[in-house]
Short mmCIF file of C-alpha atoms in Angstrom, two decimals:
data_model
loop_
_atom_site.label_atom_id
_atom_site.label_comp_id
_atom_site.label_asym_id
_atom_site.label_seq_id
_atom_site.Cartn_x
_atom_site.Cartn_y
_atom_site.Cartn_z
CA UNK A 581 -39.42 -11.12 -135.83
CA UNK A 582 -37.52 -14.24 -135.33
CA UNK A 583 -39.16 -15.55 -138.48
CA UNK A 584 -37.86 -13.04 -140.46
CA UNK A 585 -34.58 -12.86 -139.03
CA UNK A 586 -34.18 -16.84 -140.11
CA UNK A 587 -35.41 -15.78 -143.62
CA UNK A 588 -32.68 -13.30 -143.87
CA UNK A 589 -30.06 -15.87 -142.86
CA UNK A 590 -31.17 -18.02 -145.54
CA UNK A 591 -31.63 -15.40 -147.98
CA UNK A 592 -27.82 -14.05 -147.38
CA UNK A 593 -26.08 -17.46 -147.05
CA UNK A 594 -28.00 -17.82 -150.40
CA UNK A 595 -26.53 -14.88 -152.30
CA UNK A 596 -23.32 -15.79 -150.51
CA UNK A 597 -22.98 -18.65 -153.05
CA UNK A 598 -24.72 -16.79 -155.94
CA UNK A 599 -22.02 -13.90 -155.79
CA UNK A 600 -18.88 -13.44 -155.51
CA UNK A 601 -14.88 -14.97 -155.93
CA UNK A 602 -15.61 -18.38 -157.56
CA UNK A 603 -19.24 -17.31 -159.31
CA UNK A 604 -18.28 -18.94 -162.15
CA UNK A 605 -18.63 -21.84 -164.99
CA UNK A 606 -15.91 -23.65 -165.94
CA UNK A 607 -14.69 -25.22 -169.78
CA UNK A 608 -16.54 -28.30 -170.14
CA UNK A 609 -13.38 -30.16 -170.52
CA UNK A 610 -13.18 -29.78 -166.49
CA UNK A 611 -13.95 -33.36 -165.16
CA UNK A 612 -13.15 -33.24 -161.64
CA UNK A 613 -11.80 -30.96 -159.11
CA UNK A 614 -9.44 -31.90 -156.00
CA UNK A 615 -8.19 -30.01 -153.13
CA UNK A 616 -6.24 -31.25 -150.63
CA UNK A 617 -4.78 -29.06 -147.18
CA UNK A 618 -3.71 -30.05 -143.61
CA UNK A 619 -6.14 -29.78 -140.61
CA UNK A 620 -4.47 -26.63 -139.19
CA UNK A 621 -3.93 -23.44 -140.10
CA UNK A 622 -0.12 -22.84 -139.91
CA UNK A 623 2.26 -24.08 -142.26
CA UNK A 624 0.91 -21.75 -145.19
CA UNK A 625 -2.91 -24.52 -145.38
CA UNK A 626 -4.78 -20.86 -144.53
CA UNK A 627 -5.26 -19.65 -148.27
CA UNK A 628 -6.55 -24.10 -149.27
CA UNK A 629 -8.85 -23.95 -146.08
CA UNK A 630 -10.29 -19.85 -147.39
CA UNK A 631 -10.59 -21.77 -150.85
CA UNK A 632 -12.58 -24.85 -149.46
CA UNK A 633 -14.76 -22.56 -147.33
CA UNK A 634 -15.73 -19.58 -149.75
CA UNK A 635 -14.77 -20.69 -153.51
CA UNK A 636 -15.86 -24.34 -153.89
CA UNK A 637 -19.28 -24.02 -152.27
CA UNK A 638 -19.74 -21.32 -155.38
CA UNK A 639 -18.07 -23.13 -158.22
CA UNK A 640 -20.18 -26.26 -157.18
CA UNK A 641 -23.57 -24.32 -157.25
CA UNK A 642 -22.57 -22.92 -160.66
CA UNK A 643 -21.07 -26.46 -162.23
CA UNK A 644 -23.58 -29.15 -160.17
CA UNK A 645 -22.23 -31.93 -162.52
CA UNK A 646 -18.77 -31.55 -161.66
CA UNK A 647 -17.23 -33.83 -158.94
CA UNK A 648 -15.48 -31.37 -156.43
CA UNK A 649 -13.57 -33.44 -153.53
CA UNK A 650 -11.29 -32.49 -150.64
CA UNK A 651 -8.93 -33.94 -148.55
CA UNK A 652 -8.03 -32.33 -144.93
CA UNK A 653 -6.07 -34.71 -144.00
CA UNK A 654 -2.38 -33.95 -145.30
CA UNK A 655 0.62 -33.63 -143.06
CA UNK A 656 1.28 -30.74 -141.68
CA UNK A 657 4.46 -30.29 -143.57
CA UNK A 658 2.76 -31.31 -146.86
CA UNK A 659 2.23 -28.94 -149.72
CA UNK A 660 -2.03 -27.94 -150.11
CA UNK A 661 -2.68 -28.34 -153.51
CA UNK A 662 -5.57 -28.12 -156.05
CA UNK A 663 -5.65 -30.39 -159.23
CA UNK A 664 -7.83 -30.21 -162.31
CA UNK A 665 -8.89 -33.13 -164.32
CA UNK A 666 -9.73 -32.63 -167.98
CA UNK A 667 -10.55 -35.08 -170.98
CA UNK A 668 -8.85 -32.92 -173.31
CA UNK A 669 -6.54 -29.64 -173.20
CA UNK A 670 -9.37 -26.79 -172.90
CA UNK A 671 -9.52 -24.64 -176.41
CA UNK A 672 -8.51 -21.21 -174.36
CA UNK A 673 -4.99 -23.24 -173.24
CA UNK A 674 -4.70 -24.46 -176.93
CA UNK A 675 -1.98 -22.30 -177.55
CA UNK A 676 -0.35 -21.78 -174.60
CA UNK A 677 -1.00 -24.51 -171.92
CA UNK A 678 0.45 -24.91 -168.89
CA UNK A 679 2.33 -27.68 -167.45
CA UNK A 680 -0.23 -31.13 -167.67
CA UNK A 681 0.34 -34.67 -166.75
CA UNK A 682 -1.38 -36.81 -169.04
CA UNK A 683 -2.67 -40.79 -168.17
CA UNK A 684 -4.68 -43.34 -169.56
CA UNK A 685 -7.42 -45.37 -167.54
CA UNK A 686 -10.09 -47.69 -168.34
CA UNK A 687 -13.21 -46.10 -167.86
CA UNK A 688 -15.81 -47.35 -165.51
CA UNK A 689 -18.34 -48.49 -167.83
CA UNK A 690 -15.47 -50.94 -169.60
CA UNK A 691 -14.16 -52.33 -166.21
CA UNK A 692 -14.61 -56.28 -165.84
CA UNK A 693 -17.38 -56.65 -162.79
CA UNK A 694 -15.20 -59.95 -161.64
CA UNK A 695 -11.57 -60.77 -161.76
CA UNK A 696 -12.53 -63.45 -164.42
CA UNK A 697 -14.51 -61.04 -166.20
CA UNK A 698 -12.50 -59.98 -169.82
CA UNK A 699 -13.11 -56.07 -171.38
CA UNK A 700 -13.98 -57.11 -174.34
CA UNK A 701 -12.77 -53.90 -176.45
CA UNK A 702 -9.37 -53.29 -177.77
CA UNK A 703 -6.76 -51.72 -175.37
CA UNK A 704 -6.80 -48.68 -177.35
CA UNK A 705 -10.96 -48.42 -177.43
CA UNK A 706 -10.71 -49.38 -173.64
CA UNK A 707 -8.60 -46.92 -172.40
CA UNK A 708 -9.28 -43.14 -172.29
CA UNK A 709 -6.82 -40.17 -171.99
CA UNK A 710 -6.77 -37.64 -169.13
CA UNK A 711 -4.82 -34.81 -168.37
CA UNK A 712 -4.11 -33.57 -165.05
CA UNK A 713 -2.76 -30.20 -163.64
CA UNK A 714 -2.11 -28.95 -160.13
CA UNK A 715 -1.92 -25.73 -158.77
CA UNK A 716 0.29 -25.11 -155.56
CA UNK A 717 -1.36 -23.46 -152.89
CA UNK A 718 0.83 -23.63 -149.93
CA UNK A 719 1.25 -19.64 -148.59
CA UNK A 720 -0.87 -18.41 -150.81
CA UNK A 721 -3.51 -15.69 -150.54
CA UNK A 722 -7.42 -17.07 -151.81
CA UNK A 723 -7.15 -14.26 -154.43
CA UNK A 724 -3.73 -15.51 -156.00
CA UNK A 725 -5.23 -19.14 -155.55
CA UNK A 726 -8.46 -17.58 -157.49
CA UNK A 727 -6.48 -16.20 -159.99
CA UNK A 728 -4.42 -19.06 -161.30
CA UNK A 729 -7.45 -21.96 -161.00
CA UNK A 730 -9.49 -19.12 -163.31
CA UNK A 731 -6.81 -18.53 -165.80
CA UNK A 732 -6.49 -23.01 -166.03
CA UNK A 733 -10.02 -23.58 -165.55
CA UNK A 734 -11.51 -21.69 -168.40
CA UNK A 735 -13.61 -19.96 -165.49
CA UNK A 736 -16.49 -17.50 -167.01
CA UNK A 737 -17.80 -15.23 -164.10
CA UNK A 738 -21.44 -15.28 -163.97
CA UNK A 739 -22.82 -11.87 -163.31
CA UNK A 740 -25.26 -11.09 -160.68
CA UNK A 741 -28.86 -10.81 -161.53
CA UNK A 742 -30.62 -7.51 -161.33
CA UNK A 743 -32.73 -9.48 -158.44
CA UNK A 744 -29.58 -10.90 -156.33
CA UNK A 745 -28.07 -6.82 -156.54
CA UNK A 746 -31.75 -5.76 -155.47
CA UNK A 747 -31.78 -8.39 -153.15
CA UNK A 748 -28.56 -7.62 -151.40
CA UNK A 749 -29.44 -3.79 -151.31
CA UNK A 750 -32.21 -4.50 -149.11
CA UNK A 751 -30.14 -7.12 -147.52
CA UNK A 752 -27.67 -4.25 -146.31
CA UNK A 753 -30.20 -1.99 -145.33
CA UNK A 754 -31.85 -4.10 -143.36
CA UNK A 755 -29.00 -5.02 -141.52
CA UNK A 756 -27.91 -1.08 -141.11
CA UNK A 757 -31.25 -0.06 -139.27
CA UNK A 758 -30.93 -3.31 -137.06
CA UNK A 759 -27.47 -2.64 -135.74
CA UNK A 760 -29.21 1.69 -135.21
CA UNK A 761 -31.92 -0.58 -133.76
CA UNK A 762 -29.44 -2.45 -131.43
CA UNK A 763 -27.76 0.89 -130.47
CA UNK A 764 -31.01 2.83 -129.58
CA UNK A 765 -31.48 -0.52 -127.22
CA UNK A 766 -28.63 -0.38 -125.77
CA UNK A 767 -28.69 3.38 -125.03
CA UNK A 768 -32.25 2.91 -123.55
CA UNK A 769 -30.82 0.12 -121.47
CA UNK A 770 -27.76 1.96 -119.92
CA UNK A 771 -29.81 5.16 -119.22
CA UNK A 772 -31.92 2.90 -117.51
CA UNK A 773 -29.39 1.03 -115.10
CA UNK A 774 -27.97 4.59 -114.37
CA UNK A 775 -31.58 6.12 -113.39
CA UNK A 776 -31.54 3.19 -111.06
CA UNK A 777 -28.37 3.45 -109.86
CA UNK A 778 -28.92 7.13 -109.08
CA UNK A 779 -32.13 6.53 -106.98
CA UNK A 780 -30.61 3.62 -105.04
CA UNK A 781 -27.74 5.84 -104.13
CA UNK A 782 -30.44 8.82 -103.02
CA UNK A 783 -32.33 6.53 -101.42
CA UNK A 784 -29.47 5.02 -99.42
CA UNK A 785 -27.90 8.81 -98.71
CA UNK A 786 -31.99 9.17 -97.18
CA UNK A 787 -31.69 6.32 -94.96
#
């Protein structure tokens, strides 16, 4: 029994990421993802910290090659935010984009590998163009949050598979008749501790 209950745990933290708020791919012009949220709770960091725990873990199983970071360690009194890196505007916000901050970096593979190393491409072949948006998230409820990454993400939910739904049918069920199972136990148990609280009391009234 304990065997299977362990394969049930994994089996549900699995579909846990499979399904759900944040199943989803993003536009491939998403480069990299950042949240940052204060270590507590108060101050309006509850919907961030809801994000971090139930969202990312999902949007990272369904876009492995994206770099997802977070930082916990804001002030209090900070803002929680979440910014999205792109190369280029995404094609869905062609006509209507939201507010972006654009920069240009060198990229990695053209940075000098000593200070007396030169890049030996032209400033404009060396340099590369990103653009940069960030979503407040201070007082916010995870849904709202969702809402706004999906609609400047590009986010395309991924539906569940006939074998996750089957999967968390029997999932349910099974939990169902172990909680009925848990109840019987406990009703066995109480009439029990009363059938021997009954005969202690008769057999002290004997004495």
């Amino acid at each position: 029994m304990v065997g299977i209950a362990k394969r049930m745990r994994k089996l549900q933290s699995l579909l846990t990421i499979r399904m759900g708020l944040g199943a989803a791919t993003l536009a491939p012009e998403v480069k990299r993802i950042h949240l940052a949220f204060a270590p507590k709770l108060s101050d309006g960091h509850l919907g961030a910290r809801q994000f971090w725990r139930k969202i990312l873990p999902r949007l990272k199983f369904r876009n492995p090659t994206i770099p997802m970071t977070v930082d916990q360690t804001l002030p209090q009194t900070d803002a929680s935010t979440l910014t999205l890196h792109y190369s280029s505007i995404p094609t869905n916000l062609a006509s209507s984009p939201p507010a972006f901050t654009t920069t240009t970096s060198i990229p990695v593979s053209r940075m000098p590998k000593s200070p007396s190393s030169q890049i030996s491409a032209q400033p404009s072949e060396a340099q590369e163009e990103e653009f940069t948006h960030t979503i407040p998230l201070k007082h916010r409820t995870i849904e709202d949050i969702y809402d706004e990454f999906a609609a400047v993400s590009g986010a395309k939910e991924v539906e569940p598979t006939e074998e996750d739904l089957t999967l968390s049918r029997m999932l349910k069920e099974t939990a169902l008749r172990s909680e009925r199972d848990r109840r019987k136990v406990a009703e066995v148990v109480a009439t029990r501790k009363a059938e021997e609280a009954r005969l202690k009391a008769a057999r002290g009234s004997i004495a």
